[in-house]
XYZ file of C-alpha atoms in Angstrom:
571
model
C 2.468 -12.298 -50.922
C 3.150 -13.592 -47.204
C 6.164 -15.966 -47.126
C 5.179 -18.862 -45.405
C 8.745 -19.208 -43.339
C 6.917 -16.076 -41.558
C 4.170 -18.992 -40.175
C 6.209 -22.023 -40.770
C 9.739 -21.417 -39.053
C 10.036 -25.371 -39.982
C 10.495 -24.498 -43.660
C 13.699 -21.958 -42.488
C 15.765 -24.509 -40.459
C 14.235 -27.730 -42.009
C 15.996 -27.000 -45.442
C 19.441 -26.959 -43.981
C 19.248 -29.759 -41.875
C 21.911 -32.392 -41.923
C 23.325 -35.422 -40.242
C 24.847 -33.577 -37.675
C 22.260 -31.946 -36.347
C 19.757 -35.318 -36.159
C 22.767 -36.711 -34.567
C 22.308 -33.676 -31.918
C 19.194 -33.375 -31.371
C 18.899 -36.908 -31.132
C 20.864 -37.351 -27.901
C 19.531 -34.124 -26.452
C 15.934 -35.892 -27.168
C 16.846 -39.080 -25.136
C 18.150 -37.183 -22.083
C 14.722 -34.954 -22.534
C 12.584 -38.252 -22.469
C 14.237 -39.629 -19.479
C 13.783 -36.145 -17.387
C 10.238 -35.602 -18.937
C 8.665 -38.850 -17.649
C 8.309 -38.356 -13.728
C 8.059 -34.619 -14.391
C 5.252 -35.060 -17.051
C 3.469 -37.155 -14.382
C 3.898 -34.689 -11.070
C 2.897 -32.136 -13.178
C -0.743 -33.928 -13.818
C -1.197 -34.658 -10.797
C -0.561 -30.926 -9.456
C -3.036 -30.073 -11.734
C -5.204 -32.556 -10.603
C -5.852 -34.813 -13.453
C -4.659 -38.958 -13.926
C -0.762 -38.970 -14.358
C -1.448 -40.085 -18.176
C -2.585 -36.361 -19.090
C 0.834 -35.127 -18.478
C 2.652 -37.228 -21.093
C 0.279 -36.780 -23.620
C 0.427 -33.317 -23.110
C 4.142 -33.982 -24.134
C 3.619 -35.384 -27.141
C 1.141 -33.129 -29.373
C 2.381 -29.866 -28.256
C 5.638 -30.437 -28.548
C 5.410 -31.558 -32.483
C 2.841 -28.221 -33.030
C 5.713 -26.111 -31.315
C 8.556 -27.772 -33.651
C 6.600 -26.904 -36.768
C 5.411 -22.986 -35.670
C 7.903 -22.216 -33.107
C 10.941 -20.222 -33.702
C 12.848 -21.188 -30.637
C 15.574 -24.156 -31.247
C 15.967 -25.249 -27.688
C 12.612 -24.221 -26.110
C 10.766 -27.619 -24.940
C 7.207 -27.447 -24.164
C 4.760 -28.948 -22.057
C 3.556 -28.870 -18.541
C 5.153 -26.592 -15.943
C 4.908 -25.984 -12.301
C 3.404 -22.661 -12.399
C 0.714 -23.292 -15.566
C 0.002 -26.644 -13.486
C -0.893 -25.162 -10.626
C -2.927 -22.124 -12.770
C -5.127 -25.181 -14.094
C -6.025 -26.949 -10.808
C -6.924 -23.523 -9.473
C -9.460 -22.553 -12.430
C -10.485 -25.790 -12.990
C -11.246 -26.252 -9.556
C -14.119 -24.094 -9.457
C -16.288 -25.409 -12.211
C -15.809 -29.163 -11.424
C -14.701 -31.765 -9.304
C -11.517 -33.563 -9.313
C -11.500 -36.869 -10.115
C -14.743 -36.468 -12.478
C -14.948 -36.468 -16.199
C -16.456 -32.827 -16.119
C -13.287 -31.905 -14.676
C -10.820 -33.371 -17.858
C -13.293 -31.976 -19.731
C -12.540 -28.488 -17.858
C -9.027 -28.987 -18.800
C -9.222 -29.495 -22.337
C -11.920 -26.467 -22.766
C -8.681 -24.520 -20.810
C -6.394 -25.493 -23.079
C -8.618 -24.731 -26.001
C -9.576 -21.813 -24.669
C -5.346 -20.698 -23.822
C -4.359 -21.757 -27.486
C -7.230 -19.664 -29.445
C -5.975 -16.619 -27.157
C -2.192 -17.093 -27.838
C -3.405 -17.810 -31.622
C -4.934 -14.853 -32.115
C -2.299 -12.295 -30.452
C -0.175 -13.832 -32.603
C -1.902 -13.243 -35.708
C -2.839 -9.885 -34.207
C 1.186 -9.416 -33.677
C 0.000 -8.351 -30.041
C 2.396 -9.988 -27.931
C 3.830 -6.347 -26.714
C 0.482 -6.746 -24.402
C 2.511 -9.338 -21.973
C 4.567 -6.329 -21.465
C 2.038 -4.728 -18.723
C 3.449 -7.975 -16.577
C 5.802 -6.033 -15.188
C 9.572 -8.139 -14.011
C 9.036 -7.515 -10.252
C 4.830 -8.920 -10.766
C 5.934 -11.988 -12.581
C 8.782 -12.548 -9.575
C 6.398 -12.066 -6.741
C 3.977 -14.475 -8.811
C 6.580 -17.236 -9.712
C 7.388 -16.759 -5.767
C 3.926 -17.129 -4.309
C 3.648 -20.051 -6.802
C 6.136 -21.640 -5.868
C 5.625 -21.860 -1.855
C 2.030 -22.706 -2.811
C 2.977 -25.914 -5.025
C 5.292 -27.036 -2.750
C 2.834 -26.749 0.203
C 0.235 -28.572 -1.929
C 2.245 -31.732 -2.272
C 3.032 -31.987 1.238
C -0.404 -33.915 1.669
C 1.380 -36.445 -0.648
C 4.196 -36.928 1.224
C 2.179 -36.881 4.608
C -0.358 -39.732 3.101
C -2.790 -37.455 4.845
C -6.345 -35.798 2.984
C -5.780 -31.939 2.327
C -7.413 -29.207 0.148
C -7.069 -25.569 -0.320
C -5.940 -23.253 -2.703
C -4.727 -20.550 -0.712
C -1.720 -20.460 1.750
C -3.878 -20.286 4.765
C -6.557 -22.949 3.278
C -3.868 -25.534 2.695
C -2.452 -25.239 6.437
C -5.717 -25.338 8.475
C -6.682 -28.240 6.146
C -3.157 -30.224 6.884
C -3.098 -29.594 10.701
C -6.838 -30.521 11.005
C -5.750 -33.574 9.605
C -2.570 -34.784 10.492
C -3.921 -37.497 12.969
C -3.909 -39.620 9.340
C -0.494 -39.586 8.552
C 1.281 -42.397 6.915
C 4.554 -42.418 8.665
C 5.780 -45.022 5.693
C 4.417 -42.602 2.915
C 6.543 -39.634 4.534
C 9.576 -41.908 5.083
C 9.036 -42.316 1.149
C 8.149 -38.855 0.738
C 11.258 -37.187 2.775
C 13.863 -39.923 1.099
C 13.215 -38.598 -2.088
C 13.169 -35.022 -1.090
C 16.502 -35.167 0.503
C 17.758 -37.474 -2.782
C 16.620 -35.551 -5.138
C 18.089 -32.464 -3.227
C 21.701 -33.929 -2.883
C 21.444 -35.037 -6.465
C 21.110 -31.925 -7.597
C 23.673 -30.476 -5.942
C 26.332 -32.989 -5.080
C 25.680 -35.645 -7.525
C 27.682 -34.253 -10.453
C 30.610 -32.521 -8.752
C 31.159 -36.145 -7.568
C 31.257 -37.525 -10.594
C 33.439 -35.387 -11.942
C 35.964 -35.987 -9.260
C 35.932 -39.841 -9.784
C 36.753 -39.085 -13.440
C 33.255 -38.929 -15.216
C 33.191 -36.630 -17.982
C 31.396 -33.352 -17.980
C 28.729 -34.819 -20.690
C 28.076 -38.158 -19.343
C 28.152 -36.306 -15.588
C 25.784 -34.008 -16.680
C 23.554 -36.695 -18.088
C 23.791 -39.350 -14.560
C 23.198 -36.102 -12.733
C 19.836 -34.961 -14.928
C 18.656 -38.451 -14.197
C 18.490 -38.629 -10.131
C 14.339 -38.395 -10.917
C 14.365 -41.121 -12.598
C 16.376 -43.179 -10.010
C 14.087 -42.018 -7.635
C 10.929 -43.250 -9.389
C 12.778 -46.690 -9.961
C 13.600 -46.735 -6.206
C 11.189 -46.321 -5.072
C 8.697 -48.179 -7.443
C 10.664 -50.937 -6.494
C 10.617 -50.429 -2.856
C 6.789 -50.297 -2.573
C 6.518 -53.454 -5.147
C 9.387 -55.495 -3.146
C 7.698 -54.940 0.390
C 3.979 -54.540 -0.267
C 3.688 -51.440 1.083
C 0.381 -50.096 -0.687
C -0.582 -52.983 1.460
C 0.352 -50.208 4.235
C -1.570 -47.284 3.194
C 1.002 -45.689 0.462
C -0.983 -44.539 -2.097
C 0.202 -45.416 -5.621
C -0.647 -44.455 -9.046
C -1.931 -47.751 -10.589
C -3.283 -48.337 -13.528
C -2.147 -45.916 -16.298
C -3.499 -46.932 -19.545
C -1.354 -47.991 -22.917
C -1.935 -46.167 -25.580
C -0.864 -43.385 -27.646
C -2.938 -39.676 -26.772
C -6.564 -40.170 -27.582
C -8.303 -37.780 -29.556
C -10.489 -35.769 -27.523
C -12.588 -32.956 -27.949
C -13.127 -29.421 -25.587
C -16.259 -28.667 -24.672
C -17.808 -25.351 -26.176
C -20.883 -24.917 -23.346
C -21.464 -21.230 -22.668
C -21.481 -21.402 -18.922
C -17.902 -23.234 -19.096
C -16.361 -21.221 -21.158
C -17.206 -18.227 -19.696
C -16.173 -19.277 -16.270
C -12.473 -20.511 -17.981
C -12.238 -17.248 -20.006
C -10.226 -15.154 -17.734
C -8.051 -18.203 -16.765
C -7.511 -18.619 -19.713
C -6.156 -15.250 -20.349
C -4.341 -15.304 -17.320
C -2.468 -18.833 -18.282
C -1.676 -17.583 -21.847
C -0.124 -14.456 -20.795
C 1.830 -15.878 -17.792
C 3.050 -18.937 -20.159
C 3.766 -16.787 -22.751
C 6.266 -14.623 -20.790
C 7.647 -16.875 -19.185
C 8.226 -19.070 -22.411
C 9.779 -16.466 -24.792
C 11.906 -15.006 -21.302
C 13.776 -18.573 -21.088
C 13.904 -18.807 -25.251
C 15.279 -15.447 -25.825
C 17.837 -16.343 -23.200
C 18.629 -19.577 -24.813
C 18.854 -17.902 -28.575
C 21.102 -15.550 -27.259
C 23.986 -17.595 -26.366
C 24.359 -18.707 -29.891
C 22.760 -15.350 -31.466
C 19.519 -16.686 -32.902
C 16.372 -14.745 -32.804
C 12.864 -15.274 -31.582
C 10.384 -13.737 -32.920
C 8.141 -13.386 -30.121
C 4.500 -13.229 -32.055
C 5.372 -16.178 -33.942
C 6.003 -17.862 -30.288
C 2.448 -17.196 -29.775
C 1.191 -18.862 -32.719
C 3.789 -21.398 -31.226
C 2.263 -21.752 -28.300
C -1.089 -21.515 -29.551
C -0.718 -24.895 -31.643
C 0.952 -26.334 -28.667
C -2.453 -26.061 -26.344
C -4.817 -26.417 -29.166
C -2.995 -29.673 -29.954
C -2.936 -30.636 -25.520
C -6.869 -29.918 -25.825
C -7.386 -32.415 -29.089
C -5.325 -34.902 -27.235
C -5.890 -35.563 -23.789
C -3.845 -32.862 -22.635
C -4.517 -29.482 -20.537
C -2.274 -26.154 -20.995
C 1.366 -26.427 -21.663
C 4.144 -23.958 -22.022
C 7.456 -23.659 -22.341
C 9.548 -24.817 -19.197
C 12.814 -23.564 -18.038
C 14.150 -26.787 -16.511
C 13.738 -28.988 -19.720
C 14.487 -26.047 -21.681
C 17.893 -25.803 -20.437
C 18.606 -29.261 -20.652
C 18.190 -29.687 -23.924
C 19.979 -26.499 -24.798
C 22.581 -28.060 -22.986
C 22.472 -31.327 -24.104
C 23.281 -30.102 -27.837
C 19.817 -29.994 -29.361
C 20.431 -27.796 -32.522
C 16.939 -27.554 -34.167
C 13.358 -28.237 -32.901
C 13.562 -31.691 -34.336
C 14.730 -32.398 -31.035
C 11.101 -31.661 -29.769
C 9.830 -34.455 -32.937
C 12.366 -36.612 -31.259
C 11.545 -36.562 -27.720
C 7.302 -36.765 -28.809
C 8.353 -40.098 -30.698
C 10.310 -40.779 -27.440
C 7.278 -40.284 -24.830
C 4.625 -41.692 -27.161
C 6.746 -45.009 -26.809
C 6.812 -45.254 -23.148
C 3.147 -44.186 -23.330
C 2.328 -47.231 -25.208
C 5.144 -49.885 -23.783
C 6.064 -48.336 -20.524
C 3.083 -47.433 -18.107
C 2.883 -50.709 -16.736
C 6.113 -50.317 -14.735
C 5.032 -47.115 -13.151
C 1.771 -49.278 -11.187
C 3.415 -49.159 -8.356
C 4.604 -45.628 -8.083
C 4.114 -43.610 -5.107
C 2.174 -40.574 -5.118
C 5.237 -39.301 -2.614
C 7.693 -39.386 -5.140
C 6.230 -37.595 -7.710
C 5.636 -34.886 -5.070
C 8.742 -35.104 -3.715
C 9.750 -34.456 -7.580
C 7.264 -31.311 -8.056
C 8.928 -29.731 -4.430
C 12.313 -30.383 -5.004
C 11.836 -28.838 -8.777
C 9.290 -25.415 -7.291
C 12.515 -24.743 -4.676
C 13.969 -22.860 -7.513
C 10.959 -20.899 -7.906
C 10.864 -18.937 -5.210
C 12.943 -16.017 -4.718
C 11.902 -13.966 -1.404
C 15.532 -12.204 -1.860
C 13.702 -10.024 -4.326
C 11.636 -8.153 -2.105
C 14.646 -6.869 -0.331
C 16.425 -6.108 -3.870
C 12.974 -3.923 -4.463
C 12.842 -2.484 -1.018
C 16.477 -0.872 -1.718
C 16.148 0.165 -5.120
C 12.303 0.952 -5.837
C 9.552 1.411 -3.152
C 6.905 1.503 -5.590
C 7.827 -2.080 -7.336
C 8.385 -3.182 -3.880
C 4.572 -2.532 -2.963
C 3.757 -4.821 -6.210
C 5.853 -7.082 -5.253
C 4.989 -7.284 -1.759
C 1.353 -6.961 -2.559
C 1.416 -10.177 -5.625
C 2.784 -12.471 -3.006
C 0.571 -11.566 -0.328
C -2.296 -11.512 -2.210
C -1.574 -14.500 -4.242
C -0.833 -16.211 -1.187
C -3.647 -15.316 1.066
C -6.725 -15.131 -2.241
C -5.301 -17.707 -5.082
C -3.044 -17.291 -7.683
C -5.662 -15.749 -10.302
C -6.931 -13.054 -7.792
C -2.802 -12.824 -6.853
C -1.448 -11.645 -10.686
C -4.498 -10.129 -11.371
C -4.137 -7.627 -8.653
C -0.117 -7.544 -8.905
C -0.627 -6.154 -12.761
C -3.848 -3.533 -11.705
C -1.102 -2.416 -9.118
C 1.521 -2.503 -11.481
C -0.193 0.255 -14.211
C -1.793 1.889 -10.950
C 1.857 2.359 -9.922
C 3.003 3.772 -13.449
C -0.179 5.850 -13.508
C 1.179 7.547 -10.144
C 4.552 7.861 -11.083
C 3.795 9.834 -14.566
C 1.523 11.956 -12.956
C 3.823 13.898 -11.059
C 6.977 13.678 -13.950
C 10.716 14.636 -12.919
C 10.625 18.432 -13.827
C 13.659 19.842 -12.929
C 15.249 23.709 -13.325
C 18.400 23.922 -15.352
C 21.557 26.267 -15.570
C 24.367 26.406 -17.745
C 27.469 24.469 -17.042
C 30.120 27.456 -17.109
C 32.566 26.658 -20.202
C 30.166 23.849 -21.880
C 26.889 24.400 -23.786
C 25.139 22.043 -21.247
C 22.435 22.123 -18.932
C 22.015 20.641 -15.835
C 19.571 20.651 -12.618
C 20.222 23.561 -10.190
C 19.955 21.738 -7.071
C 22.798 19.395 -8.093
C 25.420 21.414 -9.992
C 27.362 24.421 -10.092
C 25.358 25.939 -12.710
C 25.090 29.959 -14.219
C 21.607 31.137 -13.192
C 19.665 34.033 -15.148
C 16.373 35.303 -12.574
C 14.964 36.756 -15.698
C 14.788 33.352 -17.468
C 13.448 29.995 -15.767
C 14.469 26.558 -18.005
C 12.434 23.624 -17.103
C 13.419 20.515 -18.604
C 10.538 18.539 -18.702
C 11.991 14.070 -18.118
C 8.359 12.214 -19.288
C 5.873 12.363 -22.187
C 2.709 14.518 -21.987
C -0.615 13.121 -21.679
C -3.841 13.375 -19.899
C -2.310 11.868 -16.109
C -0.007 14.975 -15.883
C -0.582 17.911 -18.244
C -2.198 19.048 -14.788
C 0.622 18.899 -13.030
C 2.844 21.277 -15.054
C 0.229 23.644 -15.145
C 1.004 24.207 -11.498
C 4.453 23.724 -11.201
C 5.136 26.817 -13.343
C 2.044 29.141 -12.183
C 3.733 28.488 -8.693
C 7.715 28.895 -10.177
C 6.524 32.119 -11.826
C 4.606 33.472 -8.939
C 7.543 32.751 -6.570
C 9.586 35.312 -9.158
C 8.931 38.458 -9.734
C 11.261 39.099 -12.018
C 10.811 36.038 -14.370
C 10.344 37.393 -18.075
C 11.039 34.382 -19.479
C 10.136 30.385 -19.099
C 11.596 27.652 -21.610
C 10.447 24.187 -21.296
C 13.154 22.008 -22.068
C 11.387 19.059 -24.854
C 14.732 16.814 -25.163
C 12.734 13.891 -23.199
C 9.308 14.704 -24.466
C 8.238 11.944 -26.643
C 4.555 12.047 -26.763
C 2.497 15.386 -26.310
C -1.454 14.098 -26.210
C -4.393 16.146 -26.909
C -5.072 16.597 -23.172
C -1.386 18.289 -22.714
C -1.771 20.036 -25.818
C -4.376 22.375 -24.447
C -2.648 22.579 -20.875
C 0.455 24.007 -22.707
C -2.383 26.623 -24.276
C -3.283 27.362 -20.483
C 0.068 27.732 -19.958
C 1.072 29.887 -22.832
C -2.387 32.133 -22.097
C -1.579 32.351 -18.352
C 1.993 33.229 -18.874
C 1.110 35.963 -21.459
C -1.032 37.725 -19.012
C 1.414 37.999 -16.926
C 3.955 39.555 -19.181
C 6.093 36.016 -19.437
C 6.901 34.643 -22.895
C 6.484 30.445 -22.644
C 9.652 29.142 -25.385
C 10.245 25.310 -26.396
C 13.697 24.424 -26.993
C 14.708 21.054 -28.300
C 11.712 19.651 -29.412
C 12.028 16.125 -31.258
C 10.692 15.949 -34.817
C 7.735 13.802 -34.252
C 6.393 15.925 -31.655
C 6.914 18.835 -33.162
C 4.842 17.569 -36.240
C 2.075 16.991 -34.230
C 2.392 20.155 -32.381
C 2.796 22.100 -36.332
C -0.727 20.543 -36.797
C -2.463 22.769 -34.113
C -2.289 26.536 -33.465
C -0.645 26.409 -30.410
C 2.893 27.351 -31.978
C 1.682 29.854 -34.069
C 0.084 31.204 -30.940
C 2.894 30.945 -28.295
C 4.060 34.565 -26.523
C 7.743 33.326 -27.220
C 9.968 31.130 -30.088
C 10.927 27.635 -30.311
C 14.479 26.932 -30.549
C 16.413 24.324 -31.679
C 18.949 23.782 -28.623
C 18.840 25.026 -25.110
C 22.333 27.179 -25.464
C 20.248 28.963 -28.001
C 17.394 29.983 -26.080
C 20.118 30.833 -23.267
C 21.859 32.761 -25.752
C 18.516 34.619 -26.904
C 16.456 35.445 -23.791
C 19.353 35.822 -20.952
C 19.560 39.304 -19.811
C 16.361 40.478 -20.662
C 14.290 42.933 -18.008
């Protein structure tokens, strides 16, 4: 029978949980709330949709991920990157501003949840492994110049559109005879606030005798002084009166209950989105939670994050919400702010679905800069361009995926962008196992080891060629060693012997297996016996289950020295 702690993580922690921890998590939920507000409104409005969607998007998910999730510290809800995601598929099948498109986002979210559902169920989450480090970099990269770009019609007051890099720039410069020069002076003084804040703010208050925790906490709250600033700035001097655009009207009330739309034209056109947002959120989400669970040696189990995440978004599209994820920023806040158990998530829902009901009124008066100015300043952490030259000097080939998910991202949109940087990615790997490392090995005088030729002062034998084969058979290269010993044999004449070297053979597939029986038929016309030496258990199994041992024209030995020992000398 399953034990429902496998589905239920709340059951696990919720059973030991004491007045300590609700006293932690707690205070890590109030400094949550405060940062989540003007972040859970940018984020809407990045992904194009009225700044109310963002914090009710905080409030279901993050209960759903409480109850399924294994993480302790992970907080979920919009991010930058998933924002952006959602404008850009959403974008295509409706307008902005209509109801068709909330509906859009709410069949996304759908949509994402059922997907990280069912990997999870499936226990399938090894699949966000073909997003290879150096793909998700060059993504998070492009992303990140993109969003900031995007905002800077906010902060210019000016009309702009585009998804792409070059779209967004003709579209600003065609129109920057409309810029509001009090909207930028807005825009910029938050930028460069925000910007000092987060680098100045708490050293100073340490120095004046703050402690670390309260620091910590004035310093994680510079957003929020901006959005009072400057809220009170455009109230005090009427300047929506002067062309700053505002967000208005926000409605009070707790997350409505909405439903996704199931039409077959719009879900097949969110599909692939879809799948593109769950897999990018889910790698990024269990990458910051493993992180977090490893400073105070927790685990995560990774397919129960899926189901994690899959409530989450199924819960955003039931509410009024659009996809959500786990964020790094808030993440690490409330790991650092003490939160010891996901009740710190429960917490910080109860937290936003208060100022959701008694708190929108004060936010009228908003500027749309500031909550740009909030999205840049938080992206500017995003991008990384220092890892193309970390690629360039250690890999050429995750270089050219790097290279090519930026520029492609950049240049074609963000889905065309990953989509291309992970076809490149197993094209790569595809490559790079066809031709495997194959090197010739001698004996170290004095030692019973083996190492390449070519690098080592090694004892040679012309009558016996070792090849020590460094990658798992299969279909891409079984072609490959075919040639490299016809032409190693050819080359010498007075080869009587050829051992492949197994130690790093994992996998022999059907496709190899009948290469090596080319090989061993090749090699036994020409008067050569083909040996195996080391050859792991698993593979040998496989190999006992055809005829090709009991066919080979040599023996199979159980360590190199002994083949060495065996065959050496022989004319």
């Amino acid at each position: 029978m399953t034990n429902p702690r496998r589905f239920l993580p709340i059951l696990d922690w919720g059973r030991s949980y004491d007045r300590s921890s609700f006293s932690n998590d707690m205070i890590a939920a109030v400094i949550v709330t405060i940062m989540l507000i003007p972040q859970s409104l940018a984020y809407a409005m990045l992904a194009g949709l009225p700044p109310e969607a963002g914090i009710y998007a905080s409030i279901a998910p993050i209960v759903l991920y409480a109850v399924f999730g294994t993480s302790r510290a992970l907080a979920v809800g919009p991010v930058a990157v998933v924002s952006l995601l959602t404008a850009s598929a959403i974008g295509h099948v409706a307008e902005q501003g209509t109801a068709g498109y909330a509906v859009a986002a709410l069949t996304l979210a759908f949509l994402s949840g059922g997907i990280l559902l069912l990997l999870g169920v499936l226990r399938l989450g090894f699949l966000a492994n073909f997003l290879s480090h150096p793909v998700i970099a060059g993504f998070i990269t492009a992303s990140g110049i993109l969003i900031a770009l995007s905002q800077f019609k906010h902060i210019l007051g000016i009309s702009a559109y585009g998804h792409t890099l070059p779209e967004m720039l003709w579209s600003m410069i065609a129109h920057l005879d409309q810029i509001n020069w009090i909207t930028m002076a807005v825009g910029f003084s938050a930028i460069g606030f925000l910007v000092w804040v987060r680098g100045n703010l708490k050293p100073l208050l340490r120095r004046i005798g703050i402690g670390p925790t309260l620091a910590d906490f004035l310093a994680k709250g510079g957003p929020v002084v901006a959005v009072v600033a400057s809220t009170l700035a455009v109230w005090s001097f009427d300047l929506e009166g002067l062309g700053v655009q505002i967000v208005g009207a926000v409605p009070q009330s707790l997350p409505p209950l909405t439903l996704p739309s199931f039409a077959p034209d719009l879900v097949g056109a969110l599909l692939v989105p879809a799948l593109l947002i769950s897999v990018i959120g889910f790698v990024e989400s269990v990458s910051v939670a493993q992180t977090l669970a490893a400073k105070k040696r927790q685990r995560i189990d990774p397919d129960q994050e899926l189901i994690g995440l899959g409530a989450a978004n199924l819960g955003a599209a039931f509410t009024g919400g659009f996809p959500v994820t786990g964020g790094f920023s808030r993440s690490v806040v409330n790991f650092d702010a003490g939160a010891a158990t996901p009740a710190a998530g429960i917490y910080t829902a109860m937290g936003l679905a208060v100022a959701a009901v008694s708190l929108t009124p004060l936010i009228y008066y908003l500027p749309n800069a500031t909550l740009a100015a909030t999205i840049i300043v938080a992206v500017l952490s995003l991008v990384d361009l220092s890892i193309l030259k970390k690629t360039w000097g250690y890999s050429r080939a995750d270089f050219t995926a790097v290279a090519a998910t930026i520029l492609l991202t950049l240049g074609l949109g963000v889905e065309i962008g990953v989509g291309a940087g992970v076809a490149i990615s197993v094209l790569l790997h595809l490559y790079k196992t066809s031709r495997p490392h194959v090197a010739e090995v001698g004996l170290v005088p004095g030692t019973q080891h083996f190492r390449n030729i070519h690098r080592h002062e090694v004892e040679i034998d012309p009558s016996l060629v070792t090849l020590r084969v460094d990658e798992s058979l299969y279909f891409v290269n079984a072609r490959f060693l075919e040639d490299l010993i016809q032409s190693r044999v050819a080359t010498g004449s007075a080869v009587k012997n050829v051992v492949l070297l197994f130690s790093a053979v994992n996998e022999v597939d059907y496709s190899a297996l009948e290469s090596l029986e080319a090989i061993n038929a090749r090699l036994g016309d020409m008067g050569v016996g083909l040996h195996l030496s080391e050859v792991k258990g698993p593979v040998m199994d496989r190999l006992n289950r055809s005829h090709v041992i009991e066919q080979l024209n040599g023996e199979v030995f159980l360590s190199q020295f002994d083949a060495w020992h065996a065959l050496k000398g022989q004319s």
